[in-house]
Amino acid sequence: MYENNLDFAQLEDQNDDLRKFRERFHIPTRSNGEEHIYMCGNSLGLQPKACKEYLNQELEDWKNYGVEGHFKAKHPWMPYHEFLTEAMAKVVGAKSHEVVVMNTLTVNLHLMMVSFYRPTIKRHKILIEYDAFPSDKYAVSSQLRYHGYDPKDSMIELKARENEHCLRHEDILKTIGEQGDEIALVMIGNTNYYTGQFFNMKSITQKAHEKGCLVGFDCAHGAGNVDLDLHNSGIDFAVWCSYKYLNSGPGSLGGCFVHERHANSNDIPRFEGWWGHNKETRFAMRDGFEPIYGVEAWQLSNPPILSMAAIMSSIDIFAEAGIKNLRKKSVRLTAYLEYLLNEIIDERLEIITPSNPEERGSQLSLKIKTIGKQVYDLIAEKGVIADWREPDVIRVAPTALYNSYEDVYKLAAIIKMELQKIS
Ligand SMILES: *Cc1c(COP(=O)(O)O)cnc(C)c1O
């Protein structure tokens, strides 16, 4: 099905309907003028070439209109976030009143926990993965402490079995089954940043809902990578950032999903601000908060237009390419990388990401014992931009939008060459 040679990789590229999208991005180049092999789209996505134009448009409109740009700009600033909603909703598989671009990820996670972590004496625990992204753990433990609980007792951490790296789905369901009566919130990274494991949100949610828990997922590594299908998964909320697979620039605004079953519930506590207020009367500046229907009610401030312009430059490309098409390519591209790595694997190298495509996105995490950092440094010298995680993991993420089969072939060839040098 695959072949370990450059001709095969190039033929795959020729047959790839999505190959033209690579040209829409700036690929970083080395000092010798050659392109880097960029495998870090899971950390910071590349810049769309059109991004500058989108930003310039807003700078021009600000220059020419001043405050009147709120209404007169080409894309008026007043409703600007709405221009992103439909395309973003498609990327994450949601209805448009379930999705809004606002704030940044950890901020949104806190705002969501204000609303969806509502502990009672009997039910006050939060379930999270043991190796969750640090910020998520800080957010969860500080929420617990804020409510007067000790994370040592109230944070349940899902751990992989001994000598395994990934969580078993059955173990997650078992924990929820056994401890669900005490769990107020299940909050899991839907694609684990470290192992690349992608969880089945639907069955976890079903089980958690049966036990009366609320469910949120951090989709930082899922958005723009896998087909999230948020609405049908039934989860209560999700948060994600836009600077990883969504290519919207460092620190750019995040996205937030609240399921429509909560769209009109006024009994949910919420931190409120003027941007969440009914748009018709927002400027009346009166007392009394009238929430917008849906997730927009959680908005606090008028958002930074320049960040949203960058998001628009990228999300427009996703709308064109289609997340289902991207996912299809990603499955094949990642499997090709796995095939090539399996050809060179020896006792020093292990792929800790699940081999089942249903349980992973674009990322493969390579565990390389003792010589991991050495290999990472050597492949970096050869032009590979990957990601090093202590103590011994190199994460590589061939993205469907701008990585080619040739990139993947070259990456594996470089790893092979450098491993041989060390032996
Ligand atoms: C990238 C990432 C973050 C980063 O949070 P910010 O608030 O955007 O800095 C948090 N959680 C996860 C799971 C991530 O992958």
PDB file of N, CA, C and O in Angstrom, residues 122-179:
ATOM      1  N   LYS A 122     -22.057  16.348  47.822  1.00  0.00           N
ATOM      2  CA  LYS A 122     -21.962  14.963  47.366  1.00  0.00           C
ATOM      3  C   LYS A 122     -21.196  14.827  46.046  1.00  0.00           C
ATOM      4  O   LYS A 122     -20.579  13.801  45.773  1.00  0.00           O
ATOM      5  N   ARG A 123     -21.294  15.859  45.233  1.00  0.00           N
ATOM      6  CA  ARG A 123     -20.733  15.759  43.882  1.00  0.00           C
ATOM      7  C   ARG A 123     -19.848  16.977  43.625  1.00  0.00           C
ATOM      8  O   ARG A 123     -20.329  18.046  43.251  1.00  0.00           O
ATOM      9  N   HIS A 124     -18.549  16.796  43.861  1.00  0.00           N
ATOM     10  CA  HIS A 124     -17.683  17.968  43.717  1.00  0.00           C
ATOM     11  C   HIS A 124     -16.377  17.675  42.993  1.00  0.00           C
ATOM     12  O   HIS A 124     -15.512  18.529  42.878  1.00  0.00           O
ATOM     13  N   LYS A 125     -16.240  16.447  42.472  1.00  0.00           N
ATOM     14  CA  LYS A 125     -14.938  16.101  41.882  1.00  0.00           C
ATOM     15  C   LYS A 125     -14.854  16.459  40.393  1.00  0.00           C
ATOM     16  O   LYS A 125     -15.867  16.574  39.717  1.00  0.00           O
ATOM     17  N   ILE A 126     -13.629  16.615  39.934  1.00  0.00           N
ATOM     18  CA  ILE A 126     -13.386  16.827  38.497  1.00  0.00           C
ATOM     19  C   ILE A 126     -12.472  15.703  38.004  1.00  0.00           C
ATOM     20  O   ILE A 126     -11.465  15.391  38.643  1.00  0.00           O
ATOM     21  N   LEU A 127     -12.857  15.116  36.893  1.00  0.00           N
ATOM     22  CA  LEU A 127     -12.057  14.038  36.289  1.00  0.00           C
ATOM     23  C   LEU A 127     -11.235  14.607  35.140  1.00  0.00           C
ATOM     24  O   LEU A 127     -11.763  15.280  34.255  1.00  0.00           O
ATOM     25  N   ILE A 128      -9.935  14.346  35.168  1.00  0.00           N
ATOM     26  CA  ILE A 128      -9.030  14.873  34.125  1.00  0.00           C
ATOM     27  C   ILE A 128      -7.946  13.826  33.885  1.00  0.00           C
ATOM     28  O   ILE A 128      -7.745  12.929  34.708  1.00  0.00           O
ATOM     29  N   GLU A 129      -7.229  13.934  32.764  1.00  0.00           N
ATOM     30  CA  GLU A 129      -6.122  12.992  32.542  1.00  0.00           C
ATOM     31  C   GLU A 129      -4.941  13.375  33.427  1.00  0.00           C
ATOM     32  O   GLU A 129      -4.644  14.552  33.614  1.00  0.00           O
ATOM     33  N   TYR A 130      -4.222  12.387  33.857  1.00  0.00           N
ATOM     34  CA  TYR A 130      -3.011  12.587  34.662  1.00  0.00           C
ATOM     35  C   TYR A 130      -1.987  13.408  33.879  1.00  0.00           C
ATOM     36  O   TYR A 130      -1.356  14.317  34.424  1.00  0.00           O
ATOM     37  N   ASP A 131      -1.829  13.101  32.583  1.00  0.00           N
ATOM     38  CA  ASP A 131      -0.832  13.843  31.792  1.00  0.00           C
ATOM     39  C   ASP A 131      -1.487  14.919  30.938  1.00  0.00           C
ATOM     40  O   ASP A 131      -1.094  15.166  29.810  1.00  0.00           O
ATOM     41  N   ALA A 132      -2.505  15.582  31.493  1.00  0.00           N
ATOM     42  CA  ALA A 132      -3.146  16.697  30.789  1.00  0.00           C
ATOM     43  C   ALA A 132      -2.151  17.835  30.617  1.00  0.00           C
ATOM     44  O   ALA A 132      -1.147  17.906  31.337  1.00  0.00           O
ATOM     45  N   PHE A 133      -2.420  18.715  29.693  1.00  0.00           N
ATOM     46  CA  PHE A 133      -1.598  19.906  29.482  1.00  0.00           C
ATOM     47  C   PHE A 133      -1.544  20.690  30.795  1.00  0.00           C
ATOM     48  O   PHE A 133      -2.565  20.868  31.446  1.00  0.00           O
ATOM     49  N   PRO A 134      -0.352  21.159  31.196  1.00  0.00           N
ATOM     50  CA  PRO A 134      -0.236  21.797  32.515  1.00  0.00           C
ATOM     51  C   PRO A 134      -1.267  22.894  32.779  1.00  0.00           C
ATOM     52  O   PRO A 134      -1.841  22.954  33.867  1.00  0.00           O
ATOM     53  N   SER A 135      -1.516  23.750  31.796  1.00  0.00           N
ATOM     54  CA  SER A 135      -2.449  24.859  32.036  1.00  0.00           C
ATOM     55  C   SER A 135      -3.837  24.340  32.426  1.00  0.00           C
ATOM     56  O   SER A 135      -4.511  24.920  33.288  1.00  0.00           O
ATOM     57  N   ASP A 136      -4.270  23.250  31.823  1.00  0.00           N
ATOM     58  CA  ASP A 136      -5.587  22.689  32.135  1.00  0.00           C
ATOM     59  C   ASP A 136      -5.624  22.201  33.583  1.00  0.00           C
ATOM     60  O   ASP A 136      -6.615  22.358  34.287  1.00  0.00           O
ATOM     61  N   LYS A 137      -4.493  21.617  34.003  1.00  0.00           N
ATOM     62  CA  LYS A 137      -4.436  21.131  35.387  1.00  0.00           C
ATOM     63  C   LYS A 137      -4.431  22.291  36.373  1.00  0.00           C
ATOM     64  O   LYS A 137      -5.072  22.225  37.415  1.00  0.00           O
ATOM     65  N   TYR A 138      -3.693  23.347  36.029  1.00  0.00           N
ATOM     66  CA  TYR A 138      -3.692  24.525  36.920  1.00  0.00           C
ATOM     67  C   TYR A 138      -5.110  25.100  36.993  1.00  0.00           C
ATOM     68  O   TYR A 138      -5.580  25.493  38.063  1.00  0.00           O
ATOM     69  N   ALA A 139      -5.761  25.185  35.857  1.00  0.00           N
ATOM     70  CA  ALA A 139      -7.120  25.752  35.833  1.00  0.00           C
ATOM     71  C   ALA A 139      -8.052  24.905  36.692  1.00  0.00           C
ATOM     72  O   ALA A 139      -8.802  25.429  37.529  1.00  0.00           O
ATOM     73  N   VAL A 140      -7.978  23.589  36.511  1.00  0.00           N
ATOM     74  CA  VAL A 140      -8.869  22.694  37.256  1.00  0.00           C
ATOM     75  C   VAL A 140      -8.556  22.742  38.751  1.00  0.00           C
ATOM     76  O   VAL A 140      -9.462  22.891  39.575  1.00  0.00           O
ATOM     77  N   SER A 141      -7.262  22.674  39.104  1.00  0.00           N
ATOM     78  CA  SER A 141      -6.997  22.675  40.549  1.00  0.00           C
ATOM     79  C   SER A 141      -7.346  24.014  41.191  1.00  0.00           C
ATOM     80  O   SER A 141      -7.832  24.044  42.324  1.00  0.00           O
ATOM     81  N   SER A 142      -7.121  25.111  40.471  1.00  0.00           N
ATOM     82  CA  SER A 142      -7.453  26.406  41.091  1.00  0.00           C
ATOM     83  C   SER A 142      -8.966  26.593  41.214  1.00  0.00           C
ATOM     84  O   SER A 142      -9.440  27.203  42.174  1.00  0.00           O
ATOM     85  N   GLN A 143      -9.722  26.020  40.275  1.00  0.00           N
ATOM     86  CA  GLN A 143     -11.187  26.071  40.411  1.00  0.00           C
ATOM     87  C   GLN A 143     -11.631  25.268  41.644  1.00  0.00           C
ATOM     88  O   GLN A 143     -12.507  25.700  42.390  1.00  0.00           O
ATOM     89  N   LEU A 144     -11.004  24.102  41.803  1.00  0.00           N
ATOM     90  CA  LEU A 144     -11.348  23.282  42.977  1.00  0.00           C
ATOM     91  C   LEU A 144     -11.055  24.056  44.261  1.00  0.00           C
ATOM     92  O   LEU A 144     -11.901  24.163  45.149  1.00  0.00           O
ATOM     93  N   ARG A 145      -9.869  24.627  44.339  1.00  0.00           N
ATOM     94  CA  ARG A 145      -9.490  25.371  45.557  1.00  0.00           C
ATOM     95  C   ARG A 145     -10.396  26.574  45.758  1.00  0.00           C
ATOM     96  O   ARG A 145     -10.792  26.894  46.879  1.00  0.00           O
ATOM     97  N   TYR A 146     -10.741  27.232  44.652  1.00  0.00           N
ATOM     98  CA  TYR A 146     -11.620  28.399  44.719  1.00  0.00           C
ATOM     99  C   TYR A 146     -12.960  28.043  45.376  1.00  0.00           C
ATOM    100  O   TYR A 146     -13.556  28.836  46.082  1.00  0.00           O
ATOM    101  N   HIS A 147     -13.407  26.821  45.116  1.00  0.00           N
ATOM    102  CA  HIS A 147     -14.665  26.367  45.715  1.00  0.00           C
ATOM    103  C   HIS A 147     -14.455  25.708  47.075  1.00  0.00           C
ATOM    104  O   HIS A 147     -15.388  25.115  47.621  1.00  0.00           O
ATOM    105  N   GLY A 148     -13.227  25.725  47.563  1.00  0.00           N
ATOM    106  CA  GLY A 148     -12.972  25.208  48.893  1.00  0.00           C
ATOM    107  C   GLY A 148     -12.630  23.730  48.948  1.00  0.00           C
ATOM    108  O   GLY A 148     -12.679  23.116  50.014  1.00  0.00           O
ATOM    109  N   TYR A 149     -12.261  23.144  47.804  1.00  0.00           N
ATOM    110  CA  TYR A 149     -11.901  21.715  47.802  1.00  0.00           C
ATOM    111  C   TYR A 149     -10.399  21.557  47.585  1.00  0.00           C
ATOM    112  O   TYR A 149      -9.757  22.393  46.956  1.00  0.00           O
ATOM    113  N   ASP A 150      -9.890  20.462  48.094  1.00  0.00           N
ATOM    114  CA  ASP A 150      -8.473  20.168  47.945  1.00  0.00           C
ATOM    115  C   ASP A 150      -8.284  19.282  46.716  1.00  0.00           C
ATOM    116  O   ASP A 150      -8.843  18.179  46.641  1.00  0.00           O
ATOM    117  N   PRO A 151      -7.490  19.760  45.743  1.00  0.00           N
ATOM    118  CA  PRO A 151      -7.294  18.937  44.533  1.00  0.00           C
ATOM    119  C   PRO A 151      -6.822  17.519  44.856  1.00  0.00           C
ATOM    120  O   PRO A 151      -7.107  16.588  44.092  1.00  0.00           O
ATOM    121  N   LYS A 152      -6.106  17.347  45.959  1.00  0.00           N
ATOM    122  CA  LYS A 152      -5.632  15.995  46.316  1.00  0.00           C
ATOM    123  C   LYS A 152      -6.797  15.030  46.480  1.00  0.00           C
ATOM    124  O   LYS A 152      -6.691  13.851  46.172  1.00  0.00           O
ATOM    125  N   ASP A 153      -7.928  15.553  46.977  1.00  0.00           N
ATOM    126  CA  ASP A 153      -9.085  14.678  47.172  1.00  0.00           C
ATOM    127  C   ASP A 153     -10.070  14.782  46.009  1.00  0.00           C
ATOM    128  O   ASP A 153     -10.802  13.842  45.725  1.00  0.00           O
ATOM    129  N   SER A 154     -10.128  15.936  45.386  1.00  0.00           N
ATOM    130  CA  SER A 154     -11.240  16.198  44.469  1.00  0.00           C
ATOM    131  C   SER A 154     -10.864  16.168  42.991  1.00  0.00           C
ATOM    132  O   SER A 154     -11.730  16.262  42.136  1.00  0.00           O
ATOM    133  N   MET A 155      -9.565  16.058  42.688  1.00  0.00           N
ATOM    134  CA  MET A 155      -9.176  15.926  41.282  1.00  0.00           C
ATOM    135  C   MET A 155      -8.875  14.452  41.026  1.00  0.00           C
ATOM    136  O   MET A 155      -7.933  13.900  41.588  1.00  0.00           O
ATOM    137  N   ILE A 156      -9.704  13.804  40.211  1.00  0.00           N
ATOM    138  CA  ILE A 156      -9.437  12.401  39.872  1.00  0.00           C
ATOM    139  C   ILE A 156      -8.618  12.385  38.593  1.00  0.00           C
ATOM    140  O   ILE A 156      -9.030  12.955  37.580  1.00  0.00           O
ATOM    141  N   GLU A 157      -7.466  11.746  38.647  1.00  0.00           N
ATOM    142  CA  GLU A 157      -6.582  11.741  37.479  1.00  0.00           C
ATOM    143  C   GLU A 157      -6.586  10.380  36.799  1.00  0.00           C
ATOM    144  O   GLU A 157      -6.326   9.356  37.428  1.00  0.00           O
ATOM    145  N   LEU A 158      -6.851  10.397  35.511  1.00  0.00           N
ATOM    146  CA  LEU A 158      -6.857   9.161  34.728  1.00  0.00           C
ATOM    147  C   LEU A 158      -5.434   8.810  34.336  1.00  0.00           C
ATOM    148  O   LEU A 158      -4.779   9.575  33.625  1.00  0.00           O
ATOM    149  N   LYS A 159      -4.966   7.649  34.777  1.00  0.00           N
ATOM    150  CA  LYS A 159      -3.596   7.240  34.463  1.00  0.00           C
ATOM    151  C   LYS A 159      -3.576   6.046  33.523  1.00  0.00           C
ATOM    152  O   LYS A 159      -4.426   5.150  33.633  1.00  0.00           O
ATOM    153  N   ALA A 160      -2.582   6.008  32.674  1.00  0.00           N
ATOM    154  CA  ALA A 160      -2.392   4.834  31.823  1.00  0.00           C
ATOM    155  C   ALA A 160      -1.977   3.657  32.699  1.00  0.00           C
ATOM    156  O   ALA A 160      -1.428   3.837  33.786  1.00  0.00           O
ATOM    157  N   ARG A 161      -2.273   2.450  32.222  1.00  0.00           N
ATOM    158  CA  ARG A 161      -1.829   1.269  32.973  1.00  0.00           C
ATOM    159  C   ARG A 161      -0.311   1.198  32.978  1.00  0.00           C
ATOM    160  O   ARG A 161       0.352   1.801  32.136  1.00  0.00           O
ATOM    161  N   GLU A 162       0.189   0.437  33.925  1.00  0.00           N
ATOM    162  CA  GLU A 162       1.630   0.303  34.022  1.00  0.00           C
ATOM    163  C   GLU A 162       2.223  -0.190  32.700  1.00  0.00           C
ATOM    164  O   GLU A 162       1.658  -1.078  32.059  1.00  0.00           O
ATOM    165  N   ASN A 163       3.345   0.406  32.304  1.00  0.00           N
ATOM    166  CA  ASN A 163       4.027   0.090  31.047  1.00  0.00           C
ATOM    167  C   ASN A 163       3.211   0.431  29.802  1.00  0.00           C
ATOM    168  O   ASN A 163       3.512  -0.050  28.713  1.00  0.00           O
ATOM    169  N   GLU A 164       2.173   1.244  29.952  1.00  0.00           N
ATOM    170  CA  GLU A 164       1.438   1.734  28.781  1.00  0.00           C
ATOM    171  C   GLU A 164       1.506   3.252  28.789  1.00  0.00           C
ATOM    172  O   GLU A 164       1.737   3.857  29.836  1.00  0.00           O
ATOM    173  N   HIS A 165       1.326   3.851  27.598  1.00  0.00           N
ATOM    174  CA  HIS A 165       1.435   5.309  27.513  1.00  0.00           C
ATOM    175  C   HIS A 165       0.079   5.969  27.347  1.00  0.00           C
ATOM    176  O   HIS A 165      -0.119   7.107  27.734  1.00  0.00           O
ATOM    177  N   CYS A 166      -0.830   5.262  26.707  1.00  0.00           N
ATOM    178  CA  CYS A 166      -2.133   5.855  26.419  1.00  0.00           C
ATOM    179  C   CYS A 166      -3.183   5.286  27.372  1.00  0.00           C
ATOM    180  O   CYS A 166      -3.006   4.212  27.942  1.00  0.00           O
ATOM    181  N   LEU A 167      -4.266   6.039  27.506  1.00  0.00           N
ATOM    182  CA  LEU A 167      -5.354   5.569  28.354  1.00  0.00           C
ATOM    183  C   LEU A 167      -6.199   4.568  27.570  1.00  0.00           C
ATOM    184  O   LEU A 167      -6.373   4.713  26.361  1.00  0.00           O
ATOM    185  N   ARG A 168      -6.719   3.593  28.269  1.00  0.00           N
ATOM    186  CA  ARG A 168      -7.657   2.690  27.598  1.00  0.00           C
ATOM    187  C   ARG A 168      -9.058   3.240  27.779  1.00  0.00           C
ATOM    188  O   ARG A 168      -9.455   3.597  28.893  1.00  0.00           O
ATOM    189  N   HIS A 169      -9.758   3.251  26.651  1.00  0.00           N
ATOM    190  CA  HIS A 169     -11.115   3.774  26.645  1.00  0.00           C
ATOM    191  C   HIS A 169     -11.973   3.114  27.729  1.00  0.00           C
ATOM    192  O   HIS A 169     -12.695   3.768  28.470  1.00  0.00           O
ATOM    193  N   GLU A 170     -11.829   1.790  27.824  1.00  0.00           N
ATOM    194  CA  GLU A 170     -12.642   1.050  28.807  1.00  0.00           C
ATOM    195  C   GLU A 170     -12.334   1.494  30.243  1.00  0.00           C
ATOM    196  O   GLU A 170     -13.208   1.496  31.101  1.00  0.00           O
ATOM    197  N   ASP A 171     -11.061   1.905  30.480  1.00  0.00           N
ATOM    198  CA  ASP A 171     -10.684   2.351  31.831  1.00  0.00           C
ATOM    199  C   ASP A 171     -11.322   3.703  32.166  1.00  0.00           C
ATOM    200  O   ASP A 171     -11.675   3.962  33.319  1.00  0.00           O
ATOM    201  N   ILE A 172     -11.425   4.548  31.147  1.00  0.00           N
ATOM    202  CA  ILE A 172     -12.071   5.856  31.367  1.00  0.00           C
ATOM    203  C   ILE A 172     -13.541   5.619  31.741  1.00  0.00           C
ATOM    204  O   ILE A 172     -14.047   6.173  32.727  1.00  0.00           O
ATOM    205  N   LEU A 173     -14.203   4.769  30.958  1.00  0.00           N
ATOM    206  CA  LEU A 173     -15.624   4.503  31.218  1.00  0.00           C
ATOM    207  C   LEU A 173     -15.808   3.845  32.587  1.00  0.00           C
ATOM    208  O   LEU A 173     -16.770   4.133  33.306  1.00  0.00           O
ATOM    209  N   LYS A 174     -14.868   2.998  32.933  1.00  0.00           N
ATOM    210  CA  LYS A 174     -14.954   2.298  34.215  1.00  0.00           C
ATOM    211  C   LYS A 174     -14.854   3.299  35.372  1.00  0.00           C
ATOM    212  O   LYS A 174     -15.634   3.243  36.328  1.00  0.00           O
ATOM    213  N   THR A 175     -13.886   4.195  35.280  1.00  0.00           N
ATOM    214  CA  THR A 175     -13.735   5.211  36.332  1.00  0.00           C
ATOM    215  C   THR A 175     -15.011   6.041  36.462  1.00  0.00           C
ATOM    216  O   THR A 175     -15.474   6.311  37.578  1.00  0.00           O
ATOM    217  N   ILE A 176     -15.566   6.435  35.327  1.00  0.00           N
ATOM    218  CA  ILE A 176     -16.800   7.236  35.385  1.00  0.00           C
ATOM    219  C   ILE A 176     -17.928   6.401  36.005  1.00  0.00           C
ATOM    220  O   ILE A 176     -18.693   6.878  36.841  1.00  0.00           O
ATOM    221  N   GLY A 177     -17.980   5.127  35.609  1.00  0.00           N
ATOM    222  CA  GLY A 177     -19.010   4.244  36.154  1.00  0.00           C
ATOM    223  C   GLY A 177     -18.895   4.109  37.666  1.00  0.00           C
ATOM    224  O   GLY A 177     -19.878   4.148  38.390  1.00  0.00           O
ATOM    225  N   GLU A 178     -17.648   3.955  38.130  1.00  0.00           N
ATOM    226  CA  GLU A 178     -17.437   3.717  39.569  1.00  0.00           C
ATOM    227  C   GLU A 178     -17.545   4.976  40.417  1.00  0.00           C
ATOM    228  O   GLU A 178     -18.045   4.942  41.530  1.00  0.00           O
ATOM    229  N   GLN A 179     -17.040   6.095  39.884  1.00  0.00           N
ATOM    230  CA  GLN A 179     -16.956   7.300  40.734  1.00  0.00           C
ATOM    231  C   GLN A 179     -17.872   8.421  40.263  1.00  0.00           C
ATOM    232  O   GLN A 179     -17.840   9.526  40.818  1.00  0.00           O
TER     233      GLN A 179
END
